Amino acid sequence: MDETREALEFDVLFVGGGPANLAGAIHLMNLARQAGREIEVCLIEKAETIGAHSLSGAILDPVSLQELVGDYRQKGCPIEELQCRDEIYYLTPGGQFRLPYAPGYLHNSGCHIISLSKFCTWLGEMAEELGVNVFPGFAGTEVLYEPGGNRVVGVRTGDKGIDKDGSKRPNFEPGVDLMAKVTVFGEGPKGSLLREVGKRLGLFEGKMPQIFETAVKEVIELPESSSFHAADVSVVHTFGYPLGLDTKGGGFLYRMKDHRVSLGYVVGLDYEQSLLEPYQAFLSFKKHPLIANIIQGGKVLQQGAKTLPAGGYYTMPRLAVDGALIVGDSASMLNIQRLKGIHTAMKSGMLAAEAIMAAVGKEDYCAGTLGVYEKKVADSWIHKELYAARNFSQALSQKGLGKFITLGAQYVTGGRGFTDPMQIRPDSDSLKKISGSVAPAAQTSETMDLDGKLYLDKLTGLYLSGTTHEENQPCHLQIPDPQLCITRCYEEYRNPCTRFCPAQVYEMEEEEGGGRRLKLNPSNCLHCKTCEIKDPYQNIIWTCPEGGGGPKYSIV
Ligand code: SF4
């Protein structure tokens, strides 16, 4: 170890400050208290504050919250709308058709509309009050293993104060080695530490490839005169336009308090058309008459983007290894059929806490003992929900009306459908090559009519995400073969990174004399991970920038 590097020891280290780990840390402290045991628990989060990188729809099924904090409403849980009354629409370019019937899993009665960032802030405060050492602004950048072995013994946080060239700045602070008997990885989708642990310990072997969707989301303030505040419906889901039926995705609009709505559009990252731009699809959705009429006169308050794990049951990794557990979105536990993952994430964190307490009792933290967690998940309603939805994402990926026939077959057979399991290919394999000269996309976000208030270009939206990074630091986006970008990737796909990134991080510049150059704007990064997932050559590696950088979400 670097002799200037400090080491801190804990019983349990939670890596990531999302709902899975926050619920896990709170439950663990409660269990330890009930058992009369002293336990040292630490939780690190790369965002500047807890909640600042948390973004979701978000409709909360309170089943896990109720178990964690029985009187959550009395304890000040931030709820935007207590009751959900939903409608589902199929959108055509200029009209809509309201579905007279939808399967029960798409209904949200008993659920609450929340802001995930506010919700996580609230949970973070609760964890701190219970004695958890909560360290926001610290990014885990390296997994620590026992010398000569594969047992996870903690995480090293990133150095702060390294300049672009890798030299120390005057404010240099070495990262800290956070040592723990158990490390819980709850980094969200496509975690950069789990990527390395997964490779080293084969966590994903024998599983289907993890697949994802990318969501662009806004919170919009409506004028007081808007009739939507008093409308019967508080939740609108859509499919169809602008993606059509051959590409997976859809829109949502949820009512919030203070005359606000949460509006978002989700695109399945198994899309095939290289010229597709998810941000442009989001704007087209906003401009559809059904949505445009509701948000008319409004103003965007905050914008953000994030990926979500869509593969579910068949893509879940091994959940326990020597010294570590994997929870929540990192473990692909989102229920894509119900468009929800906060309740499953929280429950997984709580089950992990129970397994940890059992391991503390035995003073044994090997995979066999911690594997109680895997069994607890298998015996819980998480398994029941995810198993029923095991082929759902695959069915949605089918083209045209065939998807509805498959979904219908799954509905009547408890998720089996015509084939079980239906296969998945990695999102990076789905783009079709462009052959010969190609016509530019009919419309891009740059050619749309935008007003800078309700309809925003990417950079204005980025400004409203509050994203900042220390500019003078090494680029956190690694491109192992930059030459590939200007040769094969341009020829075969016209550099899709310039379109699938929602924050204009990637730009292809024409050089004098006819060449091209990939320009990176890493300080724009929203940490959504779309680029690492979708790049057809897997030539982008997302690493954690200096802790505290990134979006500063507070109401999304
Ligand atoms: Fe998302 Fe990658 Fe763009 Fe960052 S660079 S905003 S992770 S697509």
Coordinates of C-alpha atoms and ligand atoms in Angstrom, one line a residue:
M1 CA 0.0 0.0 0.0
D2 CA 1.1 3.6 -0.7
E3 CA 2.5 4.7 2.6
T4 CA 0.6 8.0 2.4
R5 CA -2.7 6.2 1.9
E6 CA -4.9 6.0 5.0
A7 CA -6.9 2.8 5.7
L8 CA -10.1 2.7 7.6
E9 CA -11.7 -0.5 8.9
F10 CA -15.4 -1.2 9.1
D11 CA -17.6 -4.3 9.6
V12 CA -19.6 -3.5 6.5
L13 CA -19.1 -1.2 3.6
F14 CA -21.9 -0.2 1.3
V15 CA -20.7 1.1 -2.1
G16 CA -23.3 3.4 -3.6
G17 CA -26.0 5.6 -2.1
G18 CA -29.1 4.4 -3.9
P19 CA -32.3 2.9 -2.4
A20 CA -30.8 -0.7 -2.2
N21 CA -27.8 0.2 -0.1
L22 CA -29.6 2.9 1.9
A23 CA -32.4 0.4 2.9
G24 CA -29.7 -2.2 3.5
A25 CA -27.7 0.1 5.8
I26 CA -30.8 1.2 7.8
H27 CA -32.0 -2.4 8.2
L28 CA -28.6 -3.6 9.3
M29 CA -28.4 -0.9 12.0
N30 CA -31.8 -1.8 13.2
L31 CA -31.0 -5.5 13.3
A32 CA -27.7 -4.8 15.1
R33 CA -29.5 -2.7 17.7
Q34 CA -32.2 -5.4 18.2
A35 CA -29.4 -7.9 18.7
G36 CA -27.5 -5.6 21.1
R37 CA -24.4 -5.6 18.8
E38 CA -22.1 -2.7 18.0
I39 CA -21.4 -2.7 14.3
E40 CA -19.3 -0.2 12.2
V41 CA -21.0 0.5 8.9
C42 CA -19.8 2.9 6.2
L43 CA -21.6 4.0 3.0
I44 CA -19.9 5.8 0.2
E45 CA -21.5 7.6 -2.7
K46 CA -19.7 9.3 -5.7
A47 CA -22.2 12.2 -5.8
E48 CA -21.6 15.3 -3.9
T49 CA -24.6 14.6 -1.7
I50 CA -26.8 11.5 -1.2
G51 CA -29.6 11.7 -3.8
A52 CA -27.7 13.9 -6.3
H53 CA -27.2 11.0 -8.7
S54 CA -30.5 9.4 -8.1
L55 CA -33.0 9.6 -10.9
S56 CA -36.0 7.5 -11.7
G57 CA -39.6 7.7 -13.0
A58 CA -40.5 7.3 -10.1
I59 CA -43.5 5.3 -8.9
L60 CA -42.8 3.6 -5.6
D61 CA -44.5 0.4 -4.5
P62 CA -44.2 1.0 -0.8
V63 CA -44.1 -2.7 0.2
S64 CA -40.4 -2.6 1.2
L65 CA -40.6 0.9 2.7
Q66 CA -43.5 -0.2 4.8
E67 CA -41.4 -3.1 6.2
L68 CA -38.3 -0.8 6.7
V69 CA -40.1 2.2 8.2
G70 CA -43.6 1.3 9.2
D71 CA -44.8 4.8 9.8
Y72 CA -43.0 6.4 6.9
R73 CA -45.6 9.1 6.2
Q74 CA -45.4 10.3 9.9
K75 CA -41.6 10.2 9.6
G76 CA -41.6 12.7 6.7
C77 CA -41.1 10.5 3.7
P78 CA -41.2 12.9 0.7
I79 CA -44.2 11.8 -1.4
E80 CA -45.3 13.8 -4.4
E81 CA -48.6 12.2 -5.0
L82 CA -50.1 9.6 -2.6
Q83 CA -52.5 7.9 -5.1
C84 CA -51.8 6.8 -8.6
R85 CA -54.6 6.7 -11.2
D86 CA -53.2 5.6 -14.5
E87 CA -54.0 5.6 -18.2
I88 CA -52.1 3.9 -21.0
Y89 CA -52.1 5.2 -24.5
Y90 CA -50.9 4.0 -27.9
L91 CA -49.6 7.1 -29.7
T92 CA -49.7 7.7 -33.5
P93 CA -47.8 10.7 -35.0
G94 CA -50.8 13.0 -34.5
G95 CA -53.2 11.1 -32.2
Q96 CA -53.7 8.6 -29.5
F97 CA -55.7 5.6 -28.5
R98 CA -56.4 4.9 -24.9
L99 CA -56.2 1.2 -24.0
P100 CA -59.5 0.1 -22.5
Y101 CA -57.8 -2.7 -20.7
A102 CA -54.3 -3.3 -19.3
P103 CA -52.9 -6.2 -17.4
G104 CA -52.8 -5.9 -13.6
Y105 CA -49.0 -5.5 -13.5
L106 CA -49.3 -2.1 -15.3
H107 CA -51.7 -0.7 -12.7
N108 CA -50.3 1.4 -9.9
S109 CA -53.0 1.5 -7.3
G110 CA -51.5 1.6 -3.8
C111 CA -48.3 3.1 -5.1
H112 CA -46.9 6.6 -4.6
I113 CA -45.3 9.1 -7.0
I114 CA -41.9 10.3 -5.6
S115 CA -38.8 12.1 -6.5
L116 CA -36.0 9.5 -6.2
S117 CA -33.4 12.1 -5.4
K118 CA -35.5 13.6 -2.5
F119 CA -36.3 10.0 -1.4
C120 CA -32.7 9.0 -1.2
T121 CA -31.7 12.2 0.6
W122 CA -34.4 11.3 3.2
L123 CA -33.1 7.7 3.6
G124 CA -29.6 9.0 3.8
E125 CA -30.4 11.2 6.7
M126 CA -32.1 8.3 8.4
A127 CA -29.1 6.1 7.9
E128 CA -26.8 8.8 9.4
E129 CA -29.1 9.2 12.4
L130 CA -28.8 5.5 13.0
G131 CA -25.0 5.7 13.1
V132 CA -24.0 4.8 9.6
N133 CA -20.8 6.6 8.5
V134 CA -22.2 8.2 5.3
F135 CA -19.5 9.6 3.0
P136 CA -20.8 11.4 -0.1
G137 CA -18.3 12.7 -2.6
F138 CA -16.2 9.5 -2.4
A139 CA -16.0 7.4 -5.5
G140 CA -14.9 3.8 -5.2
T141 CA -12.3 3.2 -8.0
E142 CA -10.7 -0.1 -7.1
V143 CA -11.8 -3.3 -5.4
L144 CA -9.4 -4.6 -2.8
Y145 CA -8.8 -8.3 -2.5
E146 CA -7.0 -10.3 0.1
P147 CA -3.3 -10.7 -0.9
G148 CA -2.9 -13.5 -3.3
G149 CA -6.6 -14.4 -3.2
N150 CA -10.0 -13.5 -4.4
R151 CA -11.8 -12.6 -1.2
V152 CA -13.1 -9.0 -1.4
V153 CA -11.8 -7.0 1.5
G154 CA -12.9 -3.5 0.6
V155 CA -12.7 -0.6 -1.8
R156 CA -10.1 2.1 -2.6
T157 CA -11.6 5.5 -3.2
G158 CA -10.2 7.7 -6.0
D159 CA -7.4 10.1 -5.5
K160 CA -8.4 13.7 -5.6
G161 CA -6.3 16.5 -7.0
I162 CA -4.7 14.7 -10.1
D163 CA -4.4 16.9 -13.1
K164 CA -5.1 16.1 -16.8
D165 CA -1.6 14.7 -17.3
G166 CA -1.7 12.5 -14.2
S167 CA 0.5 14.9 -12.0
K168 CA -0.5 15.9 -8.5
R169 CA -2.2 19.3 -8.1
P170 CA -1.4 21.3 -5.0
N171 CA -4.7 20.1 -3.4
F172 CA -3.8 16.4 -4.0
E173 CA -5.4 14.0 -1.5
P174 CA -4.7 10.3 -1.9
G175 CA -7.7 8.0 -1.9
V176 CA -8.5 6.0 1.2
D177 CA -8.6 2.2 1.6
L178 CA -11.9 1.3 3.1
M179 CA -11.5 -2.2 4.5
A180 CA -14.5 -4.3 5.5
K181 CA -15.5 -7.8 6.4
V182 CA -18.4 -7.4 3.9
T183 CA -18.6 -5.1 0.9
V184 CA -22.1 -4.5 -0.6
F185 CA -22.0 -3.4 -4.2
G186 CA -25.1 -1.3 -5.0
E187 CA -23.6 1.0 -7.6
G188 CA -26.7 1.1 -9.8
P189 CA -26.8 -0.1 -13.4
K190 CA -23.5 -1.0 -15.1
G191 CA -21.4 -0.3 -12.0
S192 CA -17.7 0.2 -12.8
L193 CA -16.5 -1.7 -9.8
L194 CA -18.9 -4.6 -10.4
R195 CA -17.6 -4.8 -14.0
E196 CA -14.1 -5.6 -12.6
V197 CA -15.3 -8.0 -9.9
G198 CA -17.6 -9.7 -12.4
K199 CA -14.7 -10.3 -14.8
R200 CA -12.4 -11.5 -12.1
L201 CA -14.8 -13.8 -10.2
G202 CA -17.0 -14.8 -13.2
L203 CA -20.2 -13.4 -11.6
F204 CA -22.0 -13.3 -15.0
E205 CA -20.9 -16.6 -16.3
G206 CA -23.7 -18.8 -17.5
K207 CA -26.1 -15.8 -17.4
M208 CA -27.7 -14.0 -20.3
P209 CA -26.0 -10.7 -21.1
Q210 CA -27.3 -7.7 -19.1
I211 CA -29.4 -5.4 -21.2
F212 CA -30.5 -1.8 -20.5
E213 CA -32.7 1.0 -21.5
T214 CA -31.8 4.7 -21.4
A215 CA -34.2 7.3 -20.0
V216 CA -34.2 11.1 -20.5
K217 CA -36.3 12.8 -17.8
E218 CA -37.4 16.2 -16.8
V219 CA -39.3 17.9 -14.0
I220 CA -41.6 20.6 -15.5
E221 CA -43.4 23.3 -13.6
L222 CA -46.9 23.8 -15.1
P223 CA -48.7 27.1 -15.0
E224 CA -51.2 27.4 -12.1
S225 CA -54.0 27.6 -14.6
S226 CA -53.2 24.1 -15.9
S227 CA -56.2 21.7 -15.5
F228 CA -53.9 18.7 -15.0
H229 CA -53.5 19.5 -11.3
A230 CA -57.1 18.5 -10.8
A231 CA -57.4 15.8 -13.4
D232 CA -58.6 12.3 -12.5
V233 CA -55.5 10.8 -14.0
S234 CA -52.1 11.3 -12.3
V235 CA -50.0 8.7 -14.3
V236 CA -49.8 8.5 -18.1
H237 CA -47.8 5.8 -19.9
T238 CA -47.4 5.7 -23.6
F239 CA -46.0 3.4 -26.3
G240 CA -45.9 3.7 -30.1
Y241 CA -44.9 7.1 -31.5
P242 CA -42.1 8.2 -31.9
L243 CA -40.3 4.8 -31.8
G244 CA -43.1 2.8 -33.4
L245 CA -43.5 -0.9 -32.7
D246 CA -40.1 -2.1 -33.9
T247 CA -38.1 -0.5 -31.2
K248 CA -38.6 -1.0 -27.5
G249 CA -39.5 2.1 -25.4
G250 CA -42.2 4.4 -24.3
G251 CA -43.0 7.6 -22.4
F252 CA -44.3 8.5 -18.9
L253 CA -45.8 11.5 -17.3
Y254 CA -46.5 11.6 -13.5
R255 CA -48.1 14.4 -11.5
M256 CA -46.0 15.8 -8.7
K257 CA -46.9 18.4 -6.0
D258 CA -46.3 22.2 -6.4
H259 CA -47.8 22.2 -9.9
R260 CA -45.0 20.0 -11.3
V261 CA -44.9 16.9 -13.5
S262 CA -42.3 14.3 -14.1
L263 CA -41.9 13.6 -17.8
G264 CA -39.6 11.0 -19.4
Y265 CA -38.9 8.8 -22.3
V266 CA -37.2 5.4 -22.3
V267 CA -35.4 3.8 -25.2
G268 CA -34.4 0.1 -25.2
L269 CA -30.7 0.0 -26.0
D270 CA -31.1 -3.0 -28.2
Y271 CA -32.3 -0.6 -31.0
E272 CA -31.0 -1.3 -34.4
Q273 CA -31.0 2.1 -36.3
S274 CA -27.7 3.7 -35.9
L275 CA -29.1 7.2 -36.6
L276 CA -31.6 7.0 -33.8
E277 CA -31.0 9.6 -31.2
P278 CA -32.8 8.9 -27.8
Y279 CA -32.8 12.6 -26.9
Q280 CA -34.5 13.5 -30.1
A281 CA -37.1 10.7 -29.4
F282 CA -37.7 12.3 -26.0
L283 CA -38.3 15.7 -27.6
S284 CA -40.7 14.2 -30.2
F285 CA -42.6 12.6 -27.4
K286 CA -42.9 15.9 -25.6
K287 CA -44.2 17.5 -28.8
H288 CA -46.9 14.9 -29.3
P289 CA -50.3 16.6 -28.9
L290 CA -51.3 14.4 -25.9
I291 CA -48.3 15.5 -23.9
A292 CA -47.8 19.0 -25.4
N293 CA -51.4 19.9 -24.3
I294 CA -50.7 18.9 -20.7
I295 CA -47.3 20.7 -20.4
Q296 CA -48.3 23.8 -22.4
G297 CA -47.0 27.0 -20.8
G298 CA -44.7 25.0 -18.5
K299 CA -41.0 25.5 -17.8
V300 CA -38.4 22.8 -17.3
L301 CA -36.8 22.9 -13.8
Q302 CA -34.5 20.0 -14.0
Q303 CA -33.3 17.4 -16.6
G304 CA -31.3 14.2 -16.3
A305 CA -30.6 10.9 -17.9
K306 CA -29.9 7.4 -16.7
T307 CA -29.9 3.8 -17.8
L308 CA -31.9 1.1 -16.2
P309 CA -31.3 -2.7 -16.2
A310 CA -34.0 -4.3 -18.3
G311 CA -32.9 -7.9 -18.5
G312 CA -34.3 -9.1 -15.2
Y313 CA -34.3 -12.7 -14.0
Y314 CA -32.1 -14.5 -16.5
T315 CA -29.5 -11.7 -16.4
M316 CA -29.0 -11.6 -12.6
P317 CA -25.4 -12.3 -11.6
R318 CA -24.2 -14.5 -8.8
L319 CA -25.2 -12.5 -5.7
A320 CA -22.6 -13.5 -3.1
V321 CA -18.9 -14.1 -3.2
D322 CA -16.3 -14.3 -0.5
G323 CA -16.5 -10.9 1.3
A324 CA -19.1 -9.3 -0.9
L325 CA -22.8 -9.1 -1.9
I326 CA -24.5 -7.5 -5.0
V327 CA -27.9 -5.7 -4.6
G328 CA -30.5 -3.7 -6.5
D329 CA -30.0 -2.5 -10.1
S330 CA -26.4 -3.8 -10.0
A331 CA -27.9 -7.2 -9.6
S332 CA -30.4 -6.6 -12.4
M333 CA -33.4 -6.8 -10.0
L334 CA -35.6 -4.1 -11.7
N335 CA -39.0 -5.5 -12.6
I336 CA -39.3 -4.2 -16.2
Q337 CA -42.9 -5.6 -16.5
R338 CA -44.1 -3.3 -13.7
L339 CA -41.6 -0.5 -14.7
K340 CA -40.4 -0.5 -11.2
G341 CA -37.2 -1.3 -9.3
I342 CA -37.1 0.8 -6.2
H343 CA -39.1 -1.7 -4.1
T344 CA -37.0 -4.7 -5.3
A345 CA -33.8 -2.8 -4.8
M346 CA -34.8 -1.9 -1.2
K347 CA -35.9 -5.4 -0.4
S348 CA -32.6 -6.8 -1.8
G349 CA -30.6 -4.5 0.4
M350 CA -32.7 -5.5 3.4
L351 CA -32.2 -9.2 2.7
A352 CA -28.5 -8.6 2.3
A353 CA -28.5 -6.9 5.7
E354 CA -30.2 -10.0 7.2
A355 CA -27.6 -12.3 5.6
I356 CA -24.8 -10.1 7.0
M357 CA -26.2 -10.2 10.5
A358 CA -26.2 -14.0 10.3
A359 CA -22.6 -13.9 9.1
V360 CA -21.6 -11.5 11.9
G361 CA -23.1 -14.0 14.4
K362 CA -20.9 -16.8 12.9
E363 CA -17.9 -14.5 12.3
D364 CA -17.7 -16.1 8.9
Y365 CA -17.9 -14.0 5.7
C366 CA -17.2 -16.6 3.1
A367 CA -19.4 -17.0 0.0
G368 CA -21.1 -20.0 1.6
T369 CA -22.2 -18.1 4.7
L370 CA -23.1 -14.9 2.8
G371 CA -24.9 -17.0 0.2
V372 CA -27.8 -17.1 2.6
Y373 CA -28.6 -13.8 0.9
E374 CA -29.0 -15.6 -2.5
K375 CA -31.4 -18.1 -0.8
K376 CA -33.4 -15.3 0.8
V377 CA -33.8 -13.6 -2.5
A378 CA -34.9 -16.9 -4.1
D379 CA -37.5 -17.4 -1.3
S380 CA -38.8 -13.8 -1.4
W381 CA -41.4 -12.0 -3.5
I382 CA -38.5 -10.5 -5.5
H383 CA -38.0 -13.9 -7.1
K384 CA -41.8 -14.3 -7.6
E385 CA -42.0 -10.9 -9.4
L386 CA -38.9 -11.3 -11.5
Y387 CA -39.6 -14.9 -12.4
A388 CA -43.1 -14.0 -13.7
A389 CA -41.4 -11.3 -15.9
R390 CA -38.5 -13.5 -17.0
N391 CA -39.2 -13.2 -20.7
F392 CA -40.9 -9.8 -20.7
S393 CA -38.1 -7.7 -22.0
Q394 CA -37.3 -10.2 -24.7
A395 CA -41.0 -10.1 -25.9
L396 CA -40.9 -6.3 -26.0
S397 CA -37.9 -6.5 -28.3
Q398 CA -39.8 -8.4 -30.9
K399 CA -40.9 -6.3 -33.9
G400 CA -44.4 -5.2 -34.8
L401 CA -47.6 -6.7 -33.5
G402 CA -45.8 -10.1 -32.8
K403 CA -44.7 -8.7 -29.5
F404 CA -48.3 -8.5 -28.3
I405 CA -49.0 -12.1 -29.3
T406 CA -45.9 -13.2 -27.3
L407 CA -46.9 -10.9 -24.3
G408 CA -50.4 -12.4 -24.4
A409 CA -49.0 -16.0 -24.4
Q410 CA -46.7 -15.0 -21.4
Y411 CA -49.6 -13.5 -19.6
V412 CA -51.7 -16.7 -19.7
T413 CA -48.7 -19.0 -19.0
G414 CA -47.2 -17.2 -16.0
G415 CA -44.3 -15.7 -18.0
R416 CA -43.3 -18.8 -20.0
G417 CA -44.9 -17.9 -23.3
F418 CA -43.9 -19.8 -26.5
T419 CA -40.2 -20.2 -25.6
D420 CA -38.5 -20.2 -22.2
P421 CA -36.0 -18.8 -21.9
M422 CA -36.2 -16.3 -24.8
Q423 CA -32.7 -15.4 -25.8
I424 CA -31.1 -11.9 -25.4
R425 CA -28.1 -10.5 -27.3
P426 CA -25.9 -7.7 -25.8
D427 CA -27.1 -4.2 -26.6
S428 CA -23.7 -3.5 -28.3
D429 CA -24.5 -6.2 -30.9
S430 CA -27.8 -4.8 -32.2
L431 CA -26.9 -1.8 -34.4
K432 CA -27.2 -2.4 -38.2
K433 CA -24.4 -1.2 -40.3
I434 CA -24.9 1.7 -42.6
S435 CA -24.1 0.7 -46.1
G436 CA -22.6 3.2 -48.7
S437 CA -23.7 6.8 -48.5
V438 CA -26.4 7.4 -46.0
A439 CA -29.1 10.1 -45.9
P440 CA -28.9 12.1 -42.7
A441 CA -31.6 11.4 -40.1
A442 CA -34.9 13.2 -41.0
Q443 CA -34.7 15.1 -37.7
T444 CA -32.2 15.5 -35.0
S445 CA -32.4 17.3 -31.7
E446 CA -30.4 20.1 -33.3
T447 CA -32.8 20.6 -36.1
M448 CA -35.9 20.7 -33.9
D449 CA -37.8 23.9 -33.1
L450 CA -36.9 24.5 -29.4
D451 CA -37.8 27.5 -27.2
G452 CA -35.1 27.1 -24.5
K453 CA -37.8 27.1 -21.8
L454 CA -40.1 24.1 -22.3
Y455 CA -38.2 22.4 -25.2
L456 CA -34.5 22.4 -24.6
D457 CA -31.4 21.4 -26.6
K458 CA -29.0 19.0 -24.9
L459 CA -26.7 21.7 -23.5
T460 CA -29.5 23.7 -21.9
G461 CA -30.8 20.5 -20.4
L462 CA -27.4 19.6 -19.2
Y463 CA -27.2 23.0 -17.5
L464 CA -30.4 22.2 -15.7
S465 CA -29.0 18.9 -14.4
G466 CA -26.4 20.9 -12.4
T467 CA -23.6 18.8 -13.8
T468 CA -20.1 19.9 -12.9
H469 CA -16.7 18.2 -12.8
E470 CA -13.3 19.3 -11.9
E471 CA -12.0 20.2 -15.4
N472 CA -8.4 19.6 -14.7
Q473 CA -8.5 15.8 -14.1
P474 CA -7.7 12.8 -16.3
C475 CA -10.5 12.0 -18.8
H476 CA -12.7 9.4 -17.2
L477 CA -13.8 8.0 -20.5
Q478 CA -11.2 5.7 -21.9
I479 CA -11.1 5.0 -25.6
P480 CA -8.6 2.1 -26.1
D481 CA -8.5 2.5 -29.9
P482 CA -9.2 6.1 -31.0
Q483 CA -8.3 5.3 -34.6
L484 CA -11.3 3.0 -34.8
C485 CA -13.6 5.9 -34.2
I486 CA -12.5 7.8 -37.2
T487 CA -12.3 4.8 -39.5
R488 CA -14.5 1.8 -39.1
C489 CA -17.0 3.3 -36.7
Y490 CA -17.6 6.3 -39.0
E491 CA -17.9 4.1 -42.1
E492 CA -20.1 1.5 -40.5
Y493 CA -22.2 3.4 -38.0
R494 CA -21.5 7.1 -38.5
N495 CA -20.3 7.4 -34.9
P496 CA -23.5 6.6 -32.9
C497 CA -21.9 7.9 -29.7
T498 CA -22.5 11.4 -31.0
R499 CA -26.3 10.5 -30.9
F500 CA -26.8 8.1 -28.0
C501 CA -25.0 10.2 -25.5
P502 CA -27.7 12.6 -24.0
A503 CA -25.1 15.1 -22.9
Q504 CA -23.1 15.9 -26.1
V505 CA -20.0 14.4 -24.6
Y506 CA -18.9 12.9 -28.0
E507 CA -18.4 15.2 -31.0
M508 CA -16.9 14.2 -34.4
E509 CA -15.0 17.2 -35.7
E510 CA -14.0 17.7 -39.4
E511 CA -10.4 18.7 -39.6
E512 CA -8.9 21.1 -42.1
G513 CA -7.7 19.0 -45.0
G514 CA -10.5 16.5 -44.8
G515 CA -9.7 14.3 -41.7
R516 CA -11.9 13.7 -38.7
R517 CA -11.2 13.9 -34.9
L518 CA -13.3 12.6 -32.0
K519 CA -13.6 15.4 -29.4
L520 CA -14.6 14.5 -25.9
N521 CA -16.3 16.8 -23.4
P522 CA -16.1 14.6 -20.3
S523 CA -17.1 17.3 -17.9
N524 CA -20.6 17.1 -19.5
C525 CA -21.0 13.5 -18.4
L526 CA -24.3 12.6 -16.7
H527 CA -22.9 9.3 -15.5
C528 CA -25.7 7.5 -17.4
K529 CA -23.4 4.7 -18.8
T530 CA -25.2 4.5 -22.2
C531 CA -21.9 4.9 -24.1
E532 CA -20.2 1.9 -22.4
I533 CA -23.3 -0.2 -23.0
K534 CA -24.2 0.7 -26.6
D535 CA -20.9 1.2 -28.3
P536 CA -20.8 -1.4 -31.0
Y537 CA -17.0 -2.0 -30.7
Q538 CA -17.0 -1.9 -26.9
N539 CA -14.3 0.8 -27.3
I540 CA -15.6 3.0 -24.5
I541 CA -14.8 2.3 -20.9
W542 CA -16.5 4.5 -18.3
T543 CA -14.4 5.0 -15.1
C544 CA -15.3 7.1 -12.1
P545 CA -14.3 10.7 -12.3
E546 CA -13.1 12.5 -9.2
G547 CA -15.7 12.1 -6.3
G548 CA -18.3 14.8 -6.1
G549 CA -18.5 15.4 -9.8
G550 CA -21.5 14.7 -12.0
P551 CA -25.2 15.8 -11.8
K552 CA -26.7 17.5 -8.9
Y553 CA -30.2 16.2 -9.0
S554 CA -32.6 17.5 -6.3
I555 CA -36.1 17.0 -7.5
V556 CA -36.0 14.4 -10.4
Ligands
SF4_1 FE1 -23.9 9.0 -20.5 FE2 -21.5 8.1 -21.5 FE3 -22.6 10.4 -22.3 FE4 -21.6 10.2 -19.8 S1 -20.5 10.1 -21.8 S2 -23.5 11.2 -20.4 S3 -22.1 8.1 -19.4 S4 -23.4 8.4 -22.6

